[in-house]
XYZ file of C-alpha atoms in Angstrom:
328
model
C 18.828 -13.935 38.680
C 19.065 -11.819 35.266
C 21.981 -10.069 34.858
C 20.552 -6.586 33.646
C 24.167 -5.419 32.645
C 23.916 -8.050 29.769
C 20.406 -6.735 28.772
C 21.729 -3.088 28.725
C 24.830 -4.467 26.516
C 21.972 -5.616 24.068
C 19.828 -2.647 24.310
C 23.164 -0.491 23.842
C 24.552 -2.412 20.834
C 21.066 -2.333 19.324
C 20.837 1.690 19.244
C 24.525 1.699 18.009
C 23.581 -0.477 15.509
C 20.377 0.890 14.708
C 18.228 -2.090 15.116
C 14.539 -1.585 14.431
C 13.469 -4.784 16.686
C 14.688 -6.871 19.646
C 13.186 -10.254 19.845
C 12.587 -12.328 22.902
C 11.526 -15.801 21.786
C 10.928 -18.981 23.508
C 12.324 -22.374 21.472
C 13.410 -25.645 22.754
C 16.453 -24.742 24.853
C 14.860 -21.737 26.814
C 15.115 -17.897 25.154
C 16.774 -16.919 22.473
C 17.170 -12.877 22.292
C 17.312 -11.639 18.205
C 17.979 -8.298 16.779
C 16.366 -7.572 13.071
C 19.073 -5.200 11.486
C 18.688 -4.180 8.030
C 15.468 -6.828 7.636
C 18.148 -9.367 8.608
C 17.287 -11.424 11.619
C 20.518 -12.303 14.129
C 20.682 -14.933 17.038
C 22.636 -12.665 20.084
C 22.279 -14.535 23.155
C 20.524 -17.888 24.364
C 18.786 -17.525 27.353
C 17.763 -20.810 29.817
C 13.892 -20.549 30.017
C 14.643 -18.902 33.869
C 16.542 -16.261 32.335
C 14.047 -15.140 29.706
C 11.120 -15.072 32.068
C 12.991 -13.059 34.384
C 13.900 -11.024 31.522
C 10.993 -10.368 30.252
C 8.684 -9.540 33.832
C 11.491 -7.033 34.515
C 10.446 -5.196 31.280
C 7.088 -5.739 31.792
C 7.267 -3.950 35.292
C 9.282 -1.049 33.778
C 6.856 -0.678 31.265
C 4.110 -0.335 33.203
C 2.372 -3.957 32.045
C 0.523 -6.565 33.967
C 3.594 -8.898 35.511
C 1.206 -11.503 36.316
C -0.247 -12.319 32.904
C 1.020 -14.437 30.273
C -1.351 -15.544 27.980
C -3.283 -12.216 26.556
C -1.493 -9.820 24.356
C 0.188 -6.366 26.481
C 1.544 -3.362 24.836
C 3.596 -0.801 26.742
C 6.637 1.227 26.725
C 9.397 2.434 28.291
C 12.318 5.364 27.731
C 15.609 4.025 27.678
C 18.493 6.338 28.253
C 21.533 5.240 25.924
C 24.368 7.370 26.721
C 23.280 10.877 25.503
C 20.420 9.744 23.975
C 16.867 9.143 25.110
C 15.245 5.981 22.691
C 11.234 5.291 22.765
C 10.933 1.194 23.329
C 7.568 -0.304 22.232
C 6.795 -3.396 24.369
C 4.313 -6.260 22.666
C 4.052 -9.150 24.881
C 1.880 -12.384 24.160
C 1.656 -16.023 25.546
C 1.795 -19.161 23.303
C -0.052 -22.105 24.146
C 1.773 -23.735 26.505
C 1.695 -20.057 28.669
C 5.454 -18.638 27.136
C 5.297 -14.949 26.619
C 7.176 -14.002 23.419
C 8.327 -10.321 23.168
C 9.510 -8.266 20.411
C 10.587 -4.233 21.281
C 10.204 -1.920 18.709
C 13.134 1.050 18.340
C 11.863 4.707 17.853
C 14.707 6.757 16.724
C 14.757 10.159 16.037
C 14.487 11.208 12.849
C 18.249 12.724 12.026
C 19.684 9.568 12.858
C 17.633 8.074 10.209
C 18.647 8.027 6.335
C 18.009 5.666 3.561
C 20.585 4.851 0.733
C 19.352 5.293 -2.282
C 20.578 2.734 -4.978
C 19.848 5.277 -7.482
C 20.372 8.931 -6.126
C 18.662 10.445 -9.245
C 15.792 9.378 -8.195
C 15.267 11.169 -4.845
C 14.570 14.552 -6.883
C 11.935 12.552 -8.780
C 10.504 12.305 -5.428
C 10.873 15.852 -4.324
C 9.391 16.797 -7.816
C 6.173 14.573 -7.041
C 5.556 16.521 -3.832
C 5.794 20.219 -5.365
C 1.837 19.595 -6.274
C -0.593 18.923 -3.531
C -2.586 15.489 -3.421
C -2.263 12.374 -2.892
C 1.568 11.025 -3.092
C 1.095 6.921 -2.434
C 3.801 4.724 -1.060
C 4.027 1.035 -1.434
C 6.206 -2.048 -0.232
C 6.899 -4.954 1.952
C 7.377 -3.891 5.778
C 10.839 -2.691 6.960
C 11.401 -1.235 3.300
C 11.948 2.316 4.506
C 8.762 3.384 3.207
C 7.845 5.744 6.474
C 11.318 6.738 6.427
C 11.024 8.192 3.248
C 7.760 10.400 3.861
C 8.949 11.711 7.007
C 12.581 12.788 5.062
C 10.643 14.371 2.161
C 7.972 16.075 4.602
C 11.081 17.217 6.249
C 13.123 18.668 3.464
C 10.310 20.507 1.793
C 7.826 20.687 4.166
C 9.895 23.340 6.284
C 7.882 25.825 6.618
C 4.066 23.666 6.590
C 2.439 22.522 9.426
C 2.647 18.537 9.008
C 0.591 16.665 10.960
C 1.034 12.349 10.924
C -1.421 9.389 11.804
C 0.428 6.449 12.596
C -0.606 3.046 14.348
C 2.471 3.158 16.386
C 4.596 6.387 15.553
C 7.479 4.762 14.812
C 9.561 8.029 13.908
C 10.097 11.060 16.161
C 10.028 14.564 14.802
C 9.159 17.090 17.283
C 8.554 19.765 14.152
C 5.998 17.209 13.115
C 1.789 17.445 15.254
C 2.169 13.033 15.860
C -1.240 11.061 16.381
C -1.359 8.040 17.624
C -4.121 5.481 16.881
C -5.924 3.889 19.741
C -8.749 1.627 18.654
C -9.776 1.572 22.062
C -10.561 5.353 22.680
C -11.873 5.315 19.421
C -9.201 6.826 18.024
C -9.122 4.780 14.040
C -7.168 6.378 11.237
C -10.552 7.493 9.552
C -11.496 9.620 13.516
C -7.991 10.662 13.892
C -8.062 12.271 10.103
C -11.255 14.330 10.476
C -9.727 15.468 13.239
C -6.535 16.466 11.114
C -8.581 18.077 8.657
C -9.927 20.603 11.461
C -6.524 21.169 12.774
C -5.289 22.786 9.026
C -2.120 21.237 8.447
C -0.535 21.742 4.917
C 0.941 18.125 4.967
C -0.590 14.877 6.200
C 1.090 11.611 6.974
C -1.172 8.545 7.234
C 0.595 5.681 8.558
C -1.663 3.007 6.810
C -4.786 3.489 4.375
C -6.349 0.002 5.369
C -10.100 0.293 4.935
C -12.684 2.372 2.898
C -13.065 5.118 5.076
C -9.535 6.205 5.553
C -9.435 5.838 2.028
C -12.459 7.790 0.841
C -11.080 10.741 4.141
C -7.159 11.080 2.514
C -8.987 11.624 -1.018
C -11.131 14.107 0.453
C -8.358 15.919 2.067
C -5.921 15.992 -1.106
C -9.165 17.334 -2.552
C -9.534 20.250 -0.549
C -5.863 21.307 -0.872
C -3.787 19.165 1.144
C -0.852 16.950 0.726
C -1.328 13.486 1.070
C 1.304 10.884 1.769
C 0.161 7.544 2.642
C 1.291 4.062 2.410
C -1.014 0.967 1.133
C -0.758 -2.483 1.018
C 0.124 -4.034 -3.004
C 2.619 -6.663 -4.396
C 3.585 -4.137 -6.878
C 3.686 -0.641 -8.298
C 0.904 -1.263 -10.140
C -0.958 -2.588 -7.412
C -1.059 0.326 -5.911
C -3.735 1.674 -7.856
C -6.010 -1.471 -8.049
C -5.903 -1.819 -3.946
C -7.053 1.874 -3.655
C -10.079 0.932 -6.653
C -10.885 -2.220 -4.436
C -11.289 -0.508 -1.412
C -14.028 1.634 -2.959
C -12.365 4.747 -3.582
C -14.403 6.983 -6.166
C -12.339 6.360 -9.407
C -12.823 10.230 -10.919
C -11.498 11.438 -7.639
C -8.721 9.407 -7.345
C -7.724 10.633 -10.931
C -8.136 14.243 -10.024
C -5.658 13.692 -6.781
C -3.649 11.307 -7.051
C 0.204 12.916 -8.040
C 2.300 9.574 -7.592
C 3.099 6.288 -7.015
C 6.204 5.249 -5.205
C 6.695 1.147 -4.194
C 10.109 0.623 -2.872
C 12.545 -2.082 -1.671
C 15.746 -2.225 0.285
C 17.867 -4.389 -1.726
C 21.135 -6.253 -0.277
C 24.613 -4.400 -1.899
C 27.209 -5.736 -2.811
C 29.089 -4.089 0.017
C 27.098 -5.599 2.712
C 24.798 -2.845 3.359
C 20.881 -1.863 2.340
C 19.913 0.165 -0.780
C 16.419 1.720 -1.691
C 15.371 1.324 -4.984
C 12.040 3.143 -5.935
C 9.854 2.144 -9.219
C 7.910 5.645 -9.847
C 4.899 6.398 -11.463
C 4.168 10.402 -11.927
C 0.795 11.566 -13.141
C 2.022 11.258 -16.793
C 2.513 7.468 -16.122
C -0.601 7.163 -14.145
C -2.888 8.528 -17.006
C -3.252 5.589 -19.151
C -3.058 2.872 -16.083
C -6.775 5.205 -15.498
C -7.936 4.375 -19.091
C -7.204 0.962 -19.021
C -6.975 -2.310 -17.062
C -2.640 -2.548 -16.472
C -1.376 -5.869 -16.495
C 1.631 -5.492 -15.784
C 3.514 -5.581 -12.090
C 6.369 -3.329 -12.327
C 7.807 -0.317 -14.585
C 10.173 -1.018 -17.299
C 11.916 1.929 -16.020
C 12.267 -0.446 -12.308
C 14.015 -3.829 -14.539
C 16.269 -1.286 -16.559
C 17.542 0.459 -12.893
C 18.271 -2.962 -11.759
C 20.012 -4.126 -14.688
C 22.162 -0.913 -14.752
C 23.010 -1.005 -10.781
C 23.886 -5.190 -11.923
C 26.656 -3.399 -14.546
C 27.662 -1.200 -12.133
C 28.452 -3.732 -9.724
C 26.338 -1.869 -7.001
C 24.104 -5.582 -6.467
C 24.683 -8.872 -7.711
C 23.171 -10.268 -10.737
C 21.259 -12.739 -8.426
C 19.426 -9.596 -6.516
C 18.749 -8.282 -10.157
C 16.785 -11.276 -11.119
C 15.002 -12.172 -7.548
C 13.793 -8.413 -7.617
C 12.155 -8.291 -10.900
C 8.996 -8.140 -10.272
C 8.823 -5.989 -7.367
């Protein structure tokens, strides 16, 4: 039988520690049950193959899912009281070929017992000064680099007295200050419904979770157009990027000049006291200007190499994270 103390040891340790993910996994010698702390993936527990389908049909049931299927892909959730504390668990089951369920629970923490560390604190008013304008502020980076994190904190700090309304595909923050939609393909519910929606609600500050197609695209221009703040994250290898991924997905260039206040790609890079740093590379309207005028070659700022170089001197990362984060 599964011993549900252990799991509630695991689930414990894993709000204490501020995990973002617990991963149930089949391999050869059963289950093994991961966290992913600090985009750093850790082996907890091995499980016998018993154990980890026991494991997983008792979260299953207390999320509401379909115990008896294990090949199609299930979503639920379940709140998980942790001491004091009441934490949002996002369920994602799915079945492999061979009919083992894999499961991986997603962590929704509040959002004051969230922060990032910034490698370079300098460059968090930078941020705040982007905001001050409305448009469209765009944030870039691989996933898990804090990039959601950092909207919600600046919508936050000097958003305090806005309405700010987010679209998200999951919310993956809570802020009860903040209106939170939730796509839901299913009902309908895209980014690009869920924003004209937004737009008829009046909030001062939108939060798009993902611009991913033309439409959502062509809607956040329209609504840093008409007055709003815009703060969305898009997919690009590089600061630079940025800018090309919104041209390919067909947003009208002359627009997108007129609204767009900022660029901000980040990473969390590895310090050399055994913790997680953000670094942003910034690009301000001055900055953007000429990338408008003419084709950009070029990946990341100089500005980005120098901060790296300088946090090398200063012996807050290793020369070796200087050099493997170059380019973005």
């Amino acid at each position: 039988m599964i011993n549900t103390n252990q799991f509630l040891r695991y689930i414990t340790q894993s709000v204490d520690n501020k995990v973002s993910d617990l991963y149930i996994l089949p391999n050869n010698s059963g289950y093994r049950v991961m966290y992913n702390l600090q985009i750093r993936l850790t082996t907890v527990a091995q499980l016998t193959t018993q154990e980890g389908q026991q494991l997983i049909t008792y979260l299953k049931y207390r999320a509401n899912m379909a115990v008896s299927e294990h090949r199609r892909p299930q979503v639920g959730a379940i709140l998980w009281q942790v001491d004091e504390q009441t934490i949002n668990l996002r369920l994602s089951t799915v079945g492999d070929f061979k009919g083992l369920e894999s499961l991986v629970i997603r962590f929704i923490y509040p959002l004051e017992q969230l922060q990032n560390q910034q490698l370079v604190p300098s460059q968090w008013s930078q941020l705040e000064n982007m905001i001050e304008q409305r448009g469209l502020i765009l944030f870039s980076g691989p996933m898990g680099s804090g990039k959601t994190t950092t909207m919600y904190q600046l919508a936050k700090k000097c958003c305090q007295a806005q309405i700010v309304m987010t679209i998200e595909d999951p919310v993956e923050i809570q802020e009860p200050n903040f209106i939170q939609l939730q796509v839901n393909e299913r009902a309908q519910m895209g980014y690009d419904h869920l924003l004209k929606v937004g737009l008829r609600h009046r909030p001062d500050v939108f939060i798009i979770g993902e611009i991913r197609d033309e439409k959502t695209a062509t809607l956040a221009v329209k609504a840093a157009l008409s007055g709003h703040l815009v703060m969305a994250t898009v997919h690009a290898q590089n600061t630079f990027g940025v800018l090309n991924r919104m041209l390919q997905l067909g947003v009208n260039k002359s627009y997108l000049e007129q609204v767009l206040q900022g660029i901000c790609y980040q990473r969390l890079l590895p310090t050399t006291n055994d913790n997680l740093a953000v670094l942003y590379d910034l690009l301000n309207t001055t900055r953007l200007q000429p990338a408008f005028e003419q084709p950009c070659n070029e990946t990341m700022t100089n500005e980005w190499r120098q901060q790296l170089e300088q946090c090398s001197s200063e012996n807050k990362i290793t020369q070796t994270t200087a050099q493997k984060y170059r380019w973005g």
